[in-house]
Amino acid sequence: MLRIKSICIYCMFFLPAAALHTAFAQDANRFEISKQLEILNALVKEVEMFYVDSVEVDRMVHRGIDAMLKGFDPYTEYIPEENMEMLKFITTGEYGGIGSTIMQRKQGVVISEPYEGMPAQLAGLKAGDVILAVDSVDVTNVSSTKISELLKGVPNSKVTLKIQRPGEKKPRKIELTRKQIVVNQVPYYGVKGDGIGYIYLSGFTDKSAQEVKNALDDLIRNHHIRSLVLDLRDNGGGVLEAAVQIVNLFVPKGKEVVATRGKIPQRDRIYRTSLEPVDTVIPIAVLINRNSASAAEIVCGALQDMDRAVLVGERSFGKGLVQTPRDLPYGGKVKLTISKYYIPSGRCIQQIDYSHRREDGSAAAIPDSLTSIFYTSHGRPVRDGGGVRPDFETTDMKTPAMIYYLAGDDALFDYVTEWTLKHKTIPSVDEFVYPDKDYDNFKAYLREKKFTYNWQSERYLKELLEVAEFEGYLDNDSALFSSLEAKLTPDLDRDLDSYGEQIKQFISREIVKRYYYQKGEIIESLKNDRTLDKALDILNDDAVYRKTLSAPE
């Protein structure tokens, strides 16, 4: 034994210094991991045994895990076994259920939107129906999360709902047959203007590319479009491979779309187009905004880097990180950020630097002054960091805070419910116009319901007045503060008139959705869309389109 041991020591003595350093560092790191896990294990046992009150160990540990992972980035998260269905839904867009969204309101949990062609809609459920019972379970005082669990189930299984419909005295019982719900990622496509196709893509699942391809095939073969608008606004991303497949529809086989690089070089990967494209010459405008993220940024960024499309809208979100689920004991997973991605020009568009945090723990955006210039295939300059910048920047009409207050209150939802009870049908979406006289009725309805709201500016003004009084400024110029207070104090009639056009458009979308579902809501929202109008102008001007994608002179 002594002889063998001395040989081992002798061999280590002649190892390169770098290898020795790495070996010792790895051993030290393993010891530190074991040490900290042992401390954590002992701590949990001590708290569970001796803490003065009863302890829910699972909730305590989950809080600890969440707090630990919060120090990395917002996308790294623990997913316990009971939440695995949600992870599956994110990647596939499928679940077993009745096909409806629900939400918590003052009167209880209500149906907020039945999906067209799904069991809820086919059985006659409507937005506004209050759910009283699911099978034999009384749910009048149950959370929307719990009711959602009760509504989901194995396809072809039966479920009976007891609901209270607004305007009716007696509850209804409705029997439904659950089915495999597939949420369409292309809820609407059509033709805009003179031969310009339009496709709205809401997310990236393993079926998104096929849905886009089906829509594109139909628009080319049956509608003979000459150019295309791909709308990625408010698309938060999803499956990376779906982004590569969608880019593949428009560029030749074998093109690099995105590369991922992380801590372990052996896991780095380059994603290339693997199939023959549908069309490599059709002019394309991609619409993006500040909520276009992740896989949506891979699509728009890659098409920009390849000079295959013009981008119109706002700078995108700036998520250049890639996550993958890793298995954990007892059926859970950790969705772990393992790499950054780089689009064809070589740039990474990650906006927030989570590796360097301020003293308060917050992370800062990378300033434009520290970003670098890269070049598209035609030599156009583009920058990394801070998301993908559009070729044509537009600003849609800003949503006033008043609409957020209305949307978050029962009053507007209930008003639309009552409006639809009085109107069994409405014209087609293209022809529908919300009448001005009905908006007058809406204002009266809010007054009757005693609708109230508090501007944030009013709250901050009160704090300012307290500070000003403490510092003696109110005595010197109280008239100035009184004037400011008058302007910032909520005034329902004033605000409903000031933001009347935007509020009427919002109400119109809510009404149309009740009759024509998500597809109708999208069509209605496009009626007053500056970004879409700009894209149509560009696609109608071949010289502008070509010049935008050409090499700088």
Coordinates of C-alpha atoms in Angstrom, one line a residue:
M1 CA 0.0 0.0 0.0
L2 CA 2.8 2.4 0.9
R3 CA 4.5 1.7 -2.5
I4 CA 1.4 2.4 -4.5
K5 CA 0.6 5.6 -2.6
S6 CA 4.1 6.9 -3.3
I7 CA 3.8 6.2 -7.0
C8 CA 0.6 8.2 -7.2
I9 CA 2.1 11.1 -5.5
Y10 CA 5.1 11.0 -7.8
C11 CA 2.8 11.0 -10.8
M12 CA 0.9 14.0 -9.6
F13 CA 4.1 15.9 -9.0
F14 CA 4.8 15.9 -12.8
L15 CA 1.3 16.9 -13.8
P16 CA 1.2 20.4 -15.6
A17 CA 0.6 23.3 -13.2
A18 CA -2.7 24.2 -15.0
A19 CA -4.0 20.6 -14.7
L20 CA -3.1 20.6 -11.0
H21 CA -4.9 23.9 -10.4
T22 CA -8.0 22.6 -12.2
A23 CA -8.0 19.4 -10.3
F24 CA -7.7 21.1 -6.9
A25 CA -10.3 23.7 -7.9
Q26 CA -12.8 20.9 -8.8
D27 CA -12.1 19.1 -5.5
A28 CA -12.6 22.3 -3.6
N29 CA -15.8 23.0 -5.4
R30 CA -17.2 19.5 -4.8
F31 CA -16.3 19.9 -1.1
E32 CA -18.1 23.3 -1.0
I33 CA -21.2 21.8 -2.6
S34 CA -21.3 18.9 -0.1
K35 CA -20.7 21.3 2.8
Q36 CA -23.6 23.6 1.8
L37 CA -26.0 20.8 1.1
E38 CA -25.2 19.3 4.5
I39 CA -25.9 22.6 6.2
L40 CA -29.1 23.1 4.3
N41 CA -30.3 19.6 5.2
A42 CA -29.5 20.1 8.9
L43 CA -31.2 23.5 8.8
V44 CA -34.5 22.1 7.4
K45 CA -34.5 19.4 10.0
E46 CA -33.9 21.8 12.9
V47 CA -36.6 24.2 11.7
E48 CA -39.2 21.4 11.2
M49 CA -38.5 19.9 14.6
F50 CA -38.1 22.9 16.8
Y51 CA -39.8 26.0 15.2
V52 CA -42.5 27.3 17.5
D53 CA -45.3 26.9 14.9
S54 CA -46.1 24.0 12.5
V55 CA -44.0 24.2 9.3
E56 CA -45.1 23.2 5.8
V57 CA -41.7 21.8 4.7
D58 CA -42.5 21.7 1.0
R59 CA -43.6 25.3 0.9
M60 CA -40.5 26.3 2.9
V61 CA -38.1 24.5 0.6
H62 CA -39.9 25.8 -2.5
R63 CA -39.4 29.4 -1.2
G64 CA -35.8 28.7 -0.6
I65 CA -35.3 27.2 -4.1
D66 CA -37.1 30.2 -5.7
A67 CA -35.0 32.7 -3.7
M68 CA -31.8 30.9 -4.7
L69 CA -32.6 30.8 -8.4
K70 CA -33.8 34.4 -8.4
G71 CA -30.2 35.5 -8.1
F72 CA -29.4 34.2 -11.6
D73 CA -32.0 35.3 -14.2
P74 CA -35.8 35.4 -14.4
Y75 CA -35.9 32.4 -16.8
T76 CA -34.2 29.9 -14.5
E77 CA -36.9 28.3 -12.4
Y78 CA -37.9 25.2 -10.5
I79 CA -40.9 23.3 -11.8
P80 CA -42.3 20.8 -9.3
E81 CA -44.0 17.6 -10.5
E82 CA -47.5 19.1 -10.0
N83 CA -46.7 21.9 -12.5
M84 CA -45.3 19.6 -15.3
E85 CA -48.5 19.9 -17.3
M86 CA -47.9 23.7 -17.7
L87 CA -44.4 23.0 -19.0
K88 CA -45.9 20.5 -21.5
F89 CA -48.5 23.1 -22.6
I90 CA -45.8 25.7 -23.2
T91 CA -43.8 23.5 -25.5
T92 CA -46.8 21.7 -27.3
G93 CA -49.7 24.1 -26.9
E94 CA -51.8 21.1 -25.9
Y95 CA -53.8 20.0 -22.9
G96 CA -56.8 17.9 -22.0
G97 CA -59.8 20.1 -21.1
I98 CA -62.8 22.1 -22.3
G99 CA -61.0 24.8 -24.2
S100 CA -61.7 28.0 -22.3
T101 CA -59.9 30.6 -20.2
I102 CA -61.3 31.5 -16.8
M103 CA -60.7 34.4 -14.4
Q104 CA -61.4 35.5 -10.9
R105 CA -64.0 38.3 -10.6
K106 CA -65.9 39.8 -7.7
Q107 CA -68.9 37.5 -8.4
G108 CA -66.7 34.4 -8.6
V109 CA -64.7 32.5 -11.2
V110 CA -66.2 33.2 -14.7
I111 CA -65.7 32.0 -18.2
S112 CA -63.6 34.7 -19.8
E113 CA -63.1 33.4 -23.3
P114 CA -64.3 30.1 -24.8
Y115 CA -62.1 29.0 -27.7
E116 CA -63.8 28.7 -31.1
G117 CA -64.6 25.1 -32.1
M118 CA -63.7 23.7 -28.6
P119 CA -66.0 21.9 -26.2
A120 CA -66.8 25.0 -24.1
Q121 CA -68.0 27.0 -27.1
L122 CA -69.8 24.0 -28.8
A123 CA -71.7 23.3 -25.5
G124 CA -72.9 27.0 -25.4
L125 CA -70.7 28.4 -22.6
K126 CA -70.3 32.2 -22.9
A127 CA -68.0 34.8 -21.5
G128 CA -69.5 36.0 -18.2
D129 CA -70.9 32.7 -17.1
V130 CA -70.2 32.2 -13.4
I131 CA -69.0 28.7 -12.5
L132 CA -70.9 27.4 -9.5
A133 CA -69.9 23.7 -9.5
V134 CA -67.7 21.3 -11.4
D135 CA -69.4 17.8 -11.3
S136 CA -70.4 17.5 -7.6
V137 CA -67.8 19.9 -6.3
D138 CA -69.2 23.3 -5.1
V139 CA -66.7 25.9 -6.4
T140 CA -68.4 29.1 -5.3
N141 CA -65.5 29.9 -3.0
V142 CA -62.7 28.2 -4.8
S143 CA -59.8 29.8 -6.6
S144 CA -59.5 30.0 -10.4
T145 CA -56.3 27.8 -10.1
K146 CA -58.2 25.0 -8.4
I147 CA -61.1 25.2 -10.8
S148 CA -58.7 25.1 -13.7
E149 CA -57.4 21.8 -12.4
L150 CA -60.9 20.4 -12.1
L151 CA -61.8 21.4 -15.6
K152 CA -58.7 19.7 -17.1
G153 CA -58.7 15.9 -17.6
V154 CA -58.3 13.0 -19.9
P155 CA -59.7 13.6 -23.4
N156 CA -63.2 12.0 -24.0
S157 CA -64.0 12.1 -20.3
K158 CA -67.3 13.9 -19.2
V159 CA -67.6 16.9 -17.0
T160 CA -70.7 18.7 -15.9
L161 CA -70.7 22.4 -15.0
K162 CA -73.3 24.3 -13.0
I163 CA -73.2 27.9 -14.2
Q164 CA -75.1 31.1 -13.5
R165 CA -75.6 33.1 -16.7
P166 CA -76.0 36.9 -16.3
G167 CA -79.6 38.0 -17.0
E168 CA -81.0 34.6 -16.0
K169 CA -82.6 33.7 -12.7
K170 CA -82.0 30.0 -12.6
P171 CA -78.6 28.3 -12.9
R172 CA -77.9 26.0 -15.8
K173 CA -76.2 22.6 -16.0
I174 CA -74.1 21.9 -19.0
E175 CA -72.4 18.6 -19.8
L176 CA -69.2 18.7 -21.8
T177 CA -66.8 16.1 -23.2
R178 CA -63.2 17.0 -22.7
K179 CA -60.9 16.8 -25.7
Q180 CA -57.3 17.3 -26.5
I181 CA -57.1 21.1 -26.8
V182 CA -54.6 22.4 -29.3
V183 CA -54.2 26.1 -29.1
N184 CA -53.5 27.6 -32.5
Q185 CA -50.3 29.5 -32.7
V186 CA -51.6 31.2 -35.9
P187 CA -55.0 32.3 -34.8
Y188 CA -55.4 34.5 -37.9
Y189 CA -54.0 35.0 -41.4
G190 CA -55.5 36.7 -44.4
V191 CA -54.9 39.3 -47.2
K192 CA -54.3 43.0 -46.5
G193 CA -54.4 45.6 -49.2
D194 CA -53.4 44.7 -52.7
G195 CA -52.1 41.1 -52.6
I196 CA -50.2 41.4 -49.4
G197 CA -50.5 38.4 -47.1
Y198 CA -50.6 38.7 -43.4
I199 CA -49.8 36.0 -40.7
Y200 CA -50.1 36.6 -37.0
L201 CA -48.0 34.2 -34.9
S202 CA -48.7 34.2 -31.2
G203 CA -46.0 31.8 -29.9
F204 CA -43.5 29.1 -30.7
T205 CA -44.4 25.5 -29.9
D206 CA -43.4 22.3 -31.7
K207 CA -46.4 22.9 -34.1
S208 CA -45.8 26.6 -34.9
A209 CA -43.7 26.1 -38.0
Q210 CA -46.2 23.8 -39.6
E211 CA -49.0 26.2 -38.9
V212 CA -47.1 29.1 -40.5
K213 CA -46.3 26.9 -43.5
N214 CA -49.9 25.9 -43.9
A215 CA -51.0 29.6 -43.8
L216 CA -48.2 30.6 -46.2
D217 CA -49.0 27.8 -48.7
D218 CA -52.7 28.8 -48.7
L219 CA -51.9 32.5 -49.2
I220 CA -49.5 31.8 -52.1
R221 CA -51.6 29.1 -53.9
N222 CA -55.1 30.3 -53.3
H223 CA -54.7 34.1 -52.8
H224 CA -51.7 34.6 -55.1
I225 CA -50.0 37.1 -52.7
R226 CA -47.0 39.1 -53.9
S227 CA -45.6 40.0 -50.5
L228 CA -46.0 39.1 -46.9
V229 CA -46.4 40.6 -43.4
L230 CA -45.3 38.3 -40.5
D231 CA -46.6 39.8 -37.2
L232 CA -44.5 38.8 -34.2
R233 CA -45.7 41.6 -31.9
D234 CA -46.3 40.5 -28.3
N235 CA -44.9 37.1 -29.2
G236 CA -42.9 36.0 -26.1
G237 CA -41.1 33.1 -27.9
G238 CA -40.9 29.4 -27.0
V239 CA -39.2 26.5 -28.7
L240 CA -35.9 27.4 -30.4
E241 CA -36.2 24.7 -33.1
A242 CA -39.5 26.2 -34.2
A243 CA -37.8 29.5 -34.9
V244 CA -35.2 27.8 -37.0
Q245 CA -37.9 25.9 -39.0
I246 CA -39.9 29.2 -39.6
V247 CA -36.8 31.0 -40.9
N248 CA -36.2 27.9 -43.1
L249 CA -39.5 28.7 -44.9
F250 CA -37.9 31.7 -46.5
V251 CA -34.1 30.9 -46.9
P252 CA -32.2 28.2 -48.7
K253 CA -31.3 24.9 -47.1
G254 CA -28.0 24.8 -45.2
K255 CA -28.0 28.4 -43.9
E256 CA -26.9 29.1 -40.4
V257 CA -29.8 30.6 -38.4
V258 CA -28.5 30.6 -34.8
A259 CA -25.6 29.3 -32.7
T260 CA -25.7 28.6 -29.0
R261 CA -22.7 28.9 -26.7
G262 CA -22.4 28.2 -23.0
K263 CA -20.1 27.0 -20.2
I264 CA -19.6 23.5 -21.7
P265 CA -18.1 23.8 -25.2
Q266 CA -19.2 20.3 -26.1
R267 CA -22.8 21.4 -25.8
D268 CA -22.4 24.4 -28.1
R269 CA -24.5 24.0 -31.3
I270 CA -25.1 25.6 -34.6
Y271 CA -28.6 25.4 -36.0
R272 CA -28.9 25.4 -39.8
T273 CA -31.9 25.2 -42.2
S274 CA -32.4 21.5 -43.1
L275 CA -35.2 21.6 -45.6
E276 CA -36.0 23.2 -49.0
P277 CA -37.7 26.6 -48.5
V278 CA -41.2 27.5 -49.5
D279 CA -40.2 30.9 -51.1
T280 CA -36.9 32.7 -51.1
V281 CA -37.8 35.8 -53.0
I282 CA -41.2 37.0 -51.8
P283 CA -40.8 40.5 -50.1
I284 CA -41.3 40.2 -46.3
A285 CA -42.0 42.7 -43.6
V286 CA -41.7 41.5 -40.0
L287 CA -43.6 43.4 -37.3
I288 CA -42.0 43.5 -33.8
N289 CA -42.5 45.4 -30.6
R290 CA -41.0 45.6 -27.1
N291 CA -42.8 42.3 -26.2
S292 CA -41.3 40.3 -29.1
A293 CA -38.8 38.1 -27.3
S294 CA -36.7 34.9 -27.4
A295 CA -37.6 32.7 -30.4
A296 CA -39.4 35.7 -32.0
E297 CA -36.1 37.6 -31.9
I298 CA -34.3 34.7 -33.5
V299 CA -36.7 34.8 -36.4
C300 CA -36.7 38.6 -36.9
G301 CA -33.0 38.9 -36.1
A302 CA -31.9 36.1 -38.5
L303 CA -34.1 37.4 -41.3
Q304 CA -32.6 40.9 -40.8
D305 CA -29.0 39.6 -40.7
M306 CA -29.6 37.6 -43.9
D307 CA -31.2 40.8 -45.5
R308 CA -34.3 38.6 -46.2
A309 CA -36.9 40.9 -44.6
V310 CA -37.4 44.5 -43.4
L311 CA -38.3 45.0 -39.8
V312 CA -41.0 47.4 -38.7
G313 CA -42.1 48.5 -35.3
E314 CA -40.3 48.9 -31.9
R315 CA -37.0 47.6 -30.6
S316 CA -37.6 44.0 -29.4
F317 CA -37.4 42.8 -25.8
G318 CA -33.7 41.6 -25.8
K319 CA -33.7 38.0 -24.5
G320 CA -30.6 36.3 -25.8
L321 CA -30.6 33.4 -23.3
V322 CA -31.5 29.8 -23.9
Q323 CA -33.1 27.5 -21.3
T324 CA -33.4 23.7 -21.2
P325 CA -35.3 21.5 -18.7
R326 CA -33.1 19.3 -16.5
D327 CA -34.6 16.3 -14.6
L328 CA -34.7 16.5 -10.8
P329 CA -35.7 13.8 -8.2
Y330 CA -39.4 13.1 -7.7
G331 CA -40.6 14.1 -11.1
G332 CA -39.6 17.8 -11.0
K333 CA -37.4 19.8 -13.3
V334 CA -35.3 22.9 -13.3
K335 CA -35.6 25.1 -16.4
L336 CA -32.0 26.2 -16.5
T337 CA -30.3 28.9 -18.6
I338 CA -27.4 27.1 -20.2
S339 CA -26.3 29.3 -23.1
K340 CA -26.6 32.5 -25.0
Y341 CA -27.6 32.5 -28.7
Y342 CA -26.0 34.3 -31.6
I343 CA -27.8 35.1 -34.8
P344 CA -26.0 35.0 -38.3
S345 CA -24.2 38.3 -38.0
G346 CA -22.5 37.0 -34.8
R347 CA -24.4 39.3 -32.4
C348 CA -26.1 38.4 -29.2
I349 CA -29.1 40.6 -28.5
Q350 CA -29.3 40.0 -24.7
Q351 CA -30.3 43.3 -23.1
I352 CA -30.0 42.8 -19.4
D353 CA -26.7 41.9 -17.8
Y354 CA -27.7 39.5 -15.0
S355 CA -24.1 38.6 -14.2
H356 CA -23.3 42.1 -12.9
R357 CA -25.9 43.4 -10.4
R358 CA -26.2 46.6 -8.5
E359 CA -25.8 46.6 -4.7
D360 CA -29.6 46.3 -4.3
G361 CA -29.6 43.1 -6.4
S362 CA -31.2 44.7 -9.5
A363 CA -29.7 44.1 -13.0
A364 CA -29.1 46.8 -15.5
A365 CA -29.6 47.0 -19.2
I366 CA -26.5 47.2 -21.4
P367 CA -26.2 50.8 -22.5
D368 CA -26.2 51.5 -26.2
S369 CA -22.7 53.1 -25.9
L370 CA -21.3 49.7 -24.9
T371 CA -22.9 47.7 -27.7
S372 CA -20.9 46.6 -30.8
I373 CA -21.5 46.9 -34.5
F374 CA -22.0 43.8 -36.6
Y375 CA -22.9 43.5 -40.3
T376 CA -25.7 41.8 -42.2
S377 CA -24.9 39.7 -45.3
H378 CA -25.2 42.8 -47.5
G379 CA -22.9 44.8 -45.1
R380 CA -25.6 46.8 -43.3
P381 CA -24.6 47.7 -39.8
V382 CA -26.6 46.2 -36.9
R383 CA -25.9 46.2 -33.2
D384 CA -25.8 43.6 -30.4
G385 CA -27.4 44.1 -27.0
G386 CA -30.7 45.8 -26.3
G387 CA -32.8 43.5 -28.6
V388 CA -33.3 43.7 -32.3
R389 CA -33.7 47.2 -33.7
P390 CA -36.2 47.6 -36.6
D391 CA -35.3 49.1 -39.9
F392 CA -38.4 51.3 -39.7
E393 CA -39.3 52.5 -36.2
T394 CA -43.0 53.2 -35.6
T395 CA -44.9 54.1 -32.4
D396 CA -48.4 52.8 -32.1
M397 CA -50.9 54.9 -30.2
K398 CA -49.9 54.7 -26.5
T399 CA -52.4 52.8 -24.4
P400 CA -53.6 55.2 -21.7
A401 CA -53.5 54.1 -18.1
M402 CA -57.3 54.5 -18.0
I403 CA -57.7 51.4 -20.1
Y404 CA -55.7 49.3 -17.7
Y405 CA -57.9 50.5 -14.9
L406 CA -61.0 49.6 -16.9
A407 CA -59.6 46.2 -17.9
G408 CA -58.7 45.3 -14.3
D409 CA -62.2 46.1 -13.0
D410 CA -65.4 44.1 -13.3
A411 CA -67.3 47.1 -14.7
L412 CA -66.1 46.9 -18.3
F413 CA -66.3 43.1 -18.5
D414 CA -69.8 43.2 -17.1
Y415 CA -70.8 46.1 -19.4
V416 CA -69.7 44.1 -22.5
T417 CA -71.6 41.0 -21.1
E418 CA -74.8 43.1 -20.7
W419 CA -74.3 44.6 -24.2
T420 CA -74.0 41.2 -25.8
L421 CA -77.2 40.1 -24.0
K422 CA -79.1 42.9 -25.8
H423 CA -77.5 42.2 -29.2
K424 CA -77.9 38.6 -30.4
T425 CA -75.8 39.2 -33.5
I426 CA -73.5 41.9 -34.9
P427 CA -72.3 42.7 -38.4
S428 CA -69.1 41.1 -39.8
V429 CA -65.9 42.4 -38.1
D430 CA -65.0 44.5 -41.2
E431 CA -68.4 46.3 -40.9
F432 CA -68.8 46.5 -37.2
V433 CA -68.7 50.0 -35.6
Y434 CA -69.3 50.6 -31.9
P435 CA -71.9 53.4 -31.8
D436 CA -71.2 56.7 -30.1
K437 CA -74.5 56.6 -28.3
D438 CA -73.5 53.3 -26.8
Y439 CA -70.3 54.9 -25.5
D440 CA -72.5 57.5 -23.8
N441 CA -74.4 54.7 -22.2
F442 CA -71.1 53.1 -21.1
K443 CA -70.1 56.4 -19.3
A444 CA -73.5 56.4 -17.6
Y445 CA -73.0 52.7 -16.6
L446 CA -69.6 53.5 -15.0
R447 CA -71.2 56.3 -13.0
E448 CA -74.0 54.1 -11.9
K449 CA -71.6 51.4 -10.8
K450 CA -69.5 54.0 -8.9
F451 CA -66.4 53.0 -10.8
T452 CA -63.3 54.5 -9.1
Y453 CA -59.6 54.5 -9.9
N454 CA -56.5 56.0 -8.6
W455 CA -53.8 57.4 -10.9
Q456 CA -50.3 56.7 -9.7
S457 CA -49.5 60.3 -10.2
E458 CA -52.1 61.2 -7.6
R459 CA -50.4 58.9 -5.1
Y460 CA -47.0 60.4 -5.8
L461 CA -48.5 63.9 -5.6
K462 CA -49.6 63.2 -2.0
E463 CA -46.1 62.0 -1.1
L464 CA -44.7 65.2 -2.8
L465 CA -47.1 67.4 -0.8
E466 CA -46.1 65.8 2.4
V467 CA -42.4 66.4 1.7
A468 CA -43.1 69.9 0.5
E469 CA -45.0 70.7 3.7
F470 CA -42.2 69.3 5.8
E471 CA -39.6 71.4 4.0
G472 CA -41.8 74.5 4.1
Y473 CA -42.5 74.9 0.4
L474 CA -46.2 74.9 0.7
D475 CA -46.2 78.2 2.6
N476 CA -44.3 79.9 -0.2
D477 CA -46.2 78.7 -3.3
S478 CA -49.3 76.8 -2.3
A479 CA -51.2 78.0 -5.4
L480 CA -48.8 76.1 -7.6
F481 CA -49.4 72.8 -5.7
S482 CA -53.1 73.4 -5.7
S483 CA -53.1 73.8 -9.5
L484 CA -51.1 70.6 -9.9
E485 CA -53.4 68.8 -7.5
A486 CA -56.4 69.8 -9.5
K487 CA -54.9 68.5 -12.7
L488 CA -53.8 65.1 -11.3
T489 CA -57.0 64.3 -9.3
P490 CA -59.0 61.6 -11.1
D491 CA -62.0 63.0 -12.9
L492 CA -64.1 60.2 -14.5
D493 CA -66.0 62.4 -17.0
R494 CA -62.9 64.3 -18.1
D495 CA -60.8 61.1 -18.5
L496 CA -63.6 59.2 -20.4
D497 CA -63.8 62.1 -22.8
S498 CA -60.0 62.6 -23.1
Y499 CA -59.3 59.0 -23.9
G500 CA -62.6 58.3 -25.6
E501 CA -61.3 57.1 -29.0
Q502 CA -58.8 54.6 -27.4
I503 CA -61.5 53.3 -25.0
K504 CA -64.0 52.9 -27.7
Q505 CA -61.5 50.8 -29.7
F506 CA -60.8 48.7 -26.6
I507 CA -64.5 48.1 -26.1
S508 CA -64.9 47.2 -29.8
R509 CA -62.3 44.5 -29.5
E510 CA -64.0 43.1 -26.4
I511 CA -67.4 43.0 -28.1
V512 CA -66.1 41.5 -31.3
K513 CA -64.3 38.8 -29.3
R514 CA -67.6 37.7 -27.8
Y515 CA -69.0 36.9 -31.3
Y516 CA -66.0 36.1 -33.5
Y517 CA -63.5 34.9 -30.8
Q518 CA -59.7 35.4 -31.0
K519 CA -59.7 35.7 -34.8
G520 CA -62.2 38.5 -34.7
E521 CA -60.4 40.3 -32.0
I522 CA -57.2 40.4 -34.1
I523 CA -59.0 41.6 -37.2
E524 CA -60.6 44.4 -35.1
S525 CA -57.3 45.4 -33.6
L526 CA -55.8 45.8 -37.1
K527 CA -58.3 48.5 -38.1
N528 CA -56.2 51.3 -36.5
D529 CA -52.7 49.9 -36.7
R530 CA -49.9 52.4 -37.6
T531 CA -47.2 49.7 -37.7
L532 CA -49.2 47.5 -40.1
D533 CA -50.0 50.5 -42.3
K534 CA -46.3 51.4 -42.4
A535 CA -45.4 47.8 -43.4
L536 CA -48.0 47.9 -46.2
D537 CA -46.6 51.2 -47.5
I538 CA -43.1 49.7 -47.6
L539 CA -44.2 46.5 -49.4
N540 CA -46.1 48.6 -51.9
D541 CA -43.0 50.5 -52.7
D542 CA -40.5 48.1 -54.3
A543 CA -37.8 50.8 -54.5
V544 CA -37.9 51.5 -50.8
Y545 CA -37.9 47.8 -49.9
R546 CA -34.9 47.0 -52.1
K547 CA -32.9 50.0 -51.0
T548 CA -33.5 49.2 -47.3
L549 CA -32.0 45.7 -47.8
S550 CA -29.1 46.9 -50.1
A551 CA -25.5 47.4 -49.1
P552 CA -24.8 51.0 -47.8
E553 CA -23.4 53.3 -50.6

